[in-house]
mmCIF file of C-alpha atoms in Angstrom:
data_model
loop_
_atom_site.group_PDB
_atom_site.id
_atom_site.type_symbol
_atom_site.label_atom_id
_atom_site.label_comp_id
_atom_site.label_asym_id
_atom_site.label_seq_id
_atom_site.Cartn_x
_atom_site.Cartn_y
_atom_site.Cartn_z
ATOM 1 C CA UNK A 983 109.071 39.252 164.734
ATOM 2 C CA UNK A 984 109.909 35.876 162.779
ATOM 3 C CA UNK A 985 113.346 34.540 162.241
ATOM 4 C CA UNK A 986 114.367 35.378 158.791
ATOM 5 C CA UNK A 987 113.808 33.092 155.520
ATOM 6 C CA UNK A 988 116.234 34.486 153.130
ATOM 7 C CA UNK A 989 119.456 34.342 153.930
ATOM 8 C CA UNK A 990 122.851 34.448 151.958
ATOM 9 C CA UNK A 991 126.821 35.261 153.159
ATOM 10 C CA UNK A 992 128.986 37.225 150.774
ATOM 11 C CA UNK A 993 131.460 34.923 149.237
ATOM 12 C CA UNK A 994 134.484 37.284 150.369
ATOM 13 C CA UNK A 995 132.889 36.557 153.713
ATOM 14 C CA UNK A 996 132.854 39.657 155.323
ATOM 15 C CA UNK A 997 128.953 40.332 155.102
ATOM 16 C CA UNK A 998 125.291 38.753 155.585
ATOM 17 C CA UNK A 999 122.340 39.171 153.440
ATOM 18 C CA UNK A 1000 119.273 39.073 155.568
ATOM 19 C CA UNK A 1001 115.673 39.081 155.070
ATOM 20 C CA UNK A 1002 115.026 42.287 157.054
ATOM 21 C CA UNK A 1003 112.115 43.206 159.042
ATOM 22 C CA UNK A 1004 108.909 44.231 157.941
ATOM 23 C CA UNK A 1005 105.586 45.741 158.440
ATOM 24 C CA UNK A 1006 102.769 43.506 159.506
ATOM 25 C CA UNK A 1007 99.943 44.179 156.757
ATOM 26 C CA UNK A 1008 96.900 46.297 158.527
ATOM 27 C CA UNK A 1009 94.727 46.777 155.432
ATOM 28 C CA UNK A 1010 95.259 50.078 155.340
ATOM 29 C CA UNK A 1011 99.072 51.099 154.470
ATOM 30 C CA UNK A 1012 101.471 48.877 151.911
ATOM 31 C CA UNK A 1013 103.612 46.526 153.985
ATOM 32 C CA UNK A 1014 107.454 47.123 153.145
ATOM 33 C CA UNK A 1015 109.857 44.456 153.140
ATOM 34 C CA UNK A 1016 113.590 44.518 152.757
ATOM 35 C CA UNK A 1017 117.064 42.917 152.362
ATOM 36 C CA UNK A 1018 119.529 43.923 154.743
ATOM 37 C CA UNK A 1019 123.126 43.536 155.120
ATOM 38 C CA UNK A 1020 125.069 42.654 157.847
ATOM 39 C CA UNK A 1021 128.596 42.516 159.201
ATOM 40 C CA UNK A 1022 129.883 39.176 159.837
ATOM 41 C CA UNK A 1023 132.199 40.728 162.411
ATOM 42 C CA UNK A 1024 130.429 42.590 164.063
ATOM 43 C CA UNK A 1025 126.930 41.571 163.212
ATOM 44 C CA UNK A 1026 126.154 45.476 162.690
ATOM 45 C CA UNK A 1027 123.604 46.629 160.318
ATOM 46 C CA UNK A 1028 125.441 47.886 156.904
ATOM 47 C CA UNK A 1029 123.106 48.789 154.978
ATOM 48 C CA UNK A 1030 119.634 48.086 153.264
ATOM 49 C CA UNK A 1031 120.349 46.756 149.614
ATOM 50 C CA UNK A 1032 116.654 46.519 148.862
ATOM 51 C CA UNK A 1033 112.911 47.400 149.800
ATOM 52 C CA UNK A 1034 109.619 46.182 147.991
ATOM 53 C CA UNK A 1035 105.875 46.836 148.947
ATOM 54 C CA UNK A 1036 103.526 44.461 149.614
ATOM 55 C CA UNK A 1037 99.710 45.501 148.591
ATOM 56 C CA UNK A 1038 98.877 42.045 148.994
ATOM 57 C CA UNK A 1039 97.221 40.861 152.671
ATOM 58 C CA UNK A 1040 99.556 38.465 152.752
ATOM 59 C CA UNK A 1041 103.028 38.437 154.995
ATOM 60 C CA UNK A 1042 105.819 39.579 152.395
ATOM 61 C CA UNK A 1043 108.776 37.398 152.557
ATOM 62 C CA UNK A 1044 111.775 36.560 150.829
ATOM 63 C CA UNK A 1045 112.286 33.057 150.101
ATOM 64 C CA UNK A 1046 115.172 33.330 148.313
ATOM 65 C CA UNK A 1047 118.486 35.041 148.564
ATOM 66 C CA UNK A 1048 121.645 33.750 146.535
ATOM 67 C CA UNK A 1049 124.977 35.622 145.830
ATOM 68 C CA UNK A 1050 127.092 35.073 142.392
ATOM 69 C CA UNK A 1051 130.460 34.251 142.701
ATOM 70 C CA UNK A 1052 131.605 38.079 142.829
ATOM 71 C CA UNK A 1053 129.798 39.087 145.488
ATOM 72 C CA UNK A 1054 128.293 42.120 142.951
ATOM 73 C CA UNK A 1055 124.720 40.454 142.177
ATOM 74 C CA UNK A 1056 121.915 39.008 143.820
ATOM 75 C CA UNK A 1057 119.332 36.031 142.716
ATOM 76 C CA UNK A 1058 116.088 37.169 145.001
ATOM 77 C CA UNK A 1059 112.417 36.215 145.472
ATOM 78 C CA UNK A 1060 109.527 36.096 147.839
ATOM 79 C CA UNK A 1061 106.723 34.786 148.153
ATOM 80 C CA UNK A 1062 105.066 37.859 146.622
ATOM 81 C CA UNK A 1063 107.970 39.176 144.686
ATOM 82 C CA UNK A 1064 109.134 37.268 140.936
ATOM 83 C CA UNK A 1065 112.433 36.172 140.519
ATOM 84 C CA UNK A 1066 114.899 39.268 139.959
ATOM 85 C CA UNK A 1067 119.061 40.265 139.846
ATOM 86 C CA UNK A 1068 119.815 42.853 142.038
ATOM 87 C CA UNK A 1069 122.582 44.855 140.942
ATOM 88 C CA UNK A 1070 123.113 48.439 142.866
ATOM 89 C CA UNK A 1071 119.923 48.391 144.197
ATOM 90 C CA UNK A 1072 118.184 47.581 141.130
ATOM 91 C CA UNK A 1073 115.933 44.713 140.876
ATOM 92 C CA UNK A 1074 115.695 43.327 137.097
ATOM 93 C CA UNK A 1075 113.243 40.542 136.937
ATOM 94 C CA UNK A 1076 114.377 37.671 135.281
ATOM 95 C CA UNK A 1077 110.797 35.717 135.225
ATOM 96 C CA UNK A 1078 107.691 37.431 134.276
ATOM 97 C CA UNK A 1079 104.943 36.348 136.962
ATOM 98 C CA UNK A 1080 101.911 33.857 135.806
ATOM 99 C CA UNK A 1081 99.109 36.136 134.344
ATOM 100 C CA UNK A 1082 96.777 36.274 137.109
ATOM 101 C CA UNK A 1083 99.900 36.745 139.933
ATOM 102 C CA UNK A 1084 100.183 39.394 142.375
ATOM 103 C CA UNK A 1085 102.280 40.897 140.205
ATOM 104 C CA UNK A 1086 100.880 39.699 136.536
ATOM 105 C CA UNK A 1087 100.760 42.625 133.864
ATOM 106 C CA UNK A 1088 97.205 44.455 133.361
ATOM 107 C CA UNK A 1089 95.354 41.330 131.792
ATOM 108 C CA UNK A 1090 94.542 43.790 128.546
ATOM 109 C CA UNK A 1091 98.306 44.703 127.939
ATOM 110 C CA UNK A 1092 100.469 43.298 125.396
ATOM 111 C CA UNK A 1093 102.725 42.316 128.095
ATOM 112 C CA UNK A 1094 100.043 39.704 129.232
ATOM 113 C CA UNK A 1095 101.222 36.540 128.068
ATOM 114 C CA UNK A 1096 102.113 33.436 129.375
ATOM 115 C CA UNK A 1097 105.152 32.862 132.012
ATOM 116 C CA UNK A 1098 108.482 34.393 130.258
ATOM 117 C CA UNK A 1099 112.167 33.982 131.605
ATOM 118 C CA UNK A 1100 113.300 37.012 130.043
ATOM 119 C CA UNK A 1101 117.328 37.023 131.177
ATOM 120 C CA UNK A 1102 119.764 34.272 132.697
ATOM 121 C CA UNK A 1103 121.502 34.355 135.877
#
């Protein structure tokens, strides 16, 4: 397994956001990659805060992980994932992905135009 890309401490200090393993692509089945949390303490697995699938037959990571001041919010991406705020688990994305992305809108939608930033951090 590789060492981790994303990584980010909770300001109050007392956990770790970690890129968290994955599934090698094999072509057949989605790879799944997560963010885990961590305690500092301890260095015990909390919990998962979020999972995405990978179609692609590329490695899945996350490239970036970034707290807010509260501690409440994340700033994520990967490498195959657009820039989101994850909130309770939920991933809002903040930058719709280049037309032609791994994750672009059908090319025939309405929602196919050019690269939007559609909230701010």
């Amino acid at each position: 397994m590789e060492s981790p890309v994303g990584v980010a401490i909770n300001p109050d200090g007392r956990t770790i956001a970690v890129s968290g393993p994955f599934s090698q692509p094999d072509g057949e089945a989605p790879q799944r990659f997560s963010i885990e949390e961590y305690s500092v303490a301890d260095g015990t697995r909390t919990r998962t805060l979020f999972t995405a699938e990978n179609a692609a037959g590329t490695v899945a990571k996350w490239t970036l992980i970034h707290y807010d001041a509260t501690g409440r919010h994340l700033l994520i991406m990967g490498n195959v994932y657009p820039l989101s705020r994850l909130e309770d688990g939920q991933a809002t994305v903040l930058v719709r992905p280049e037309t032609g992305g791994e994750h672009s809108p059908d090319p025939d939608s309405p929602d196919a135009s050019l690269q939007e930033m559609f909230a701010a951090w």
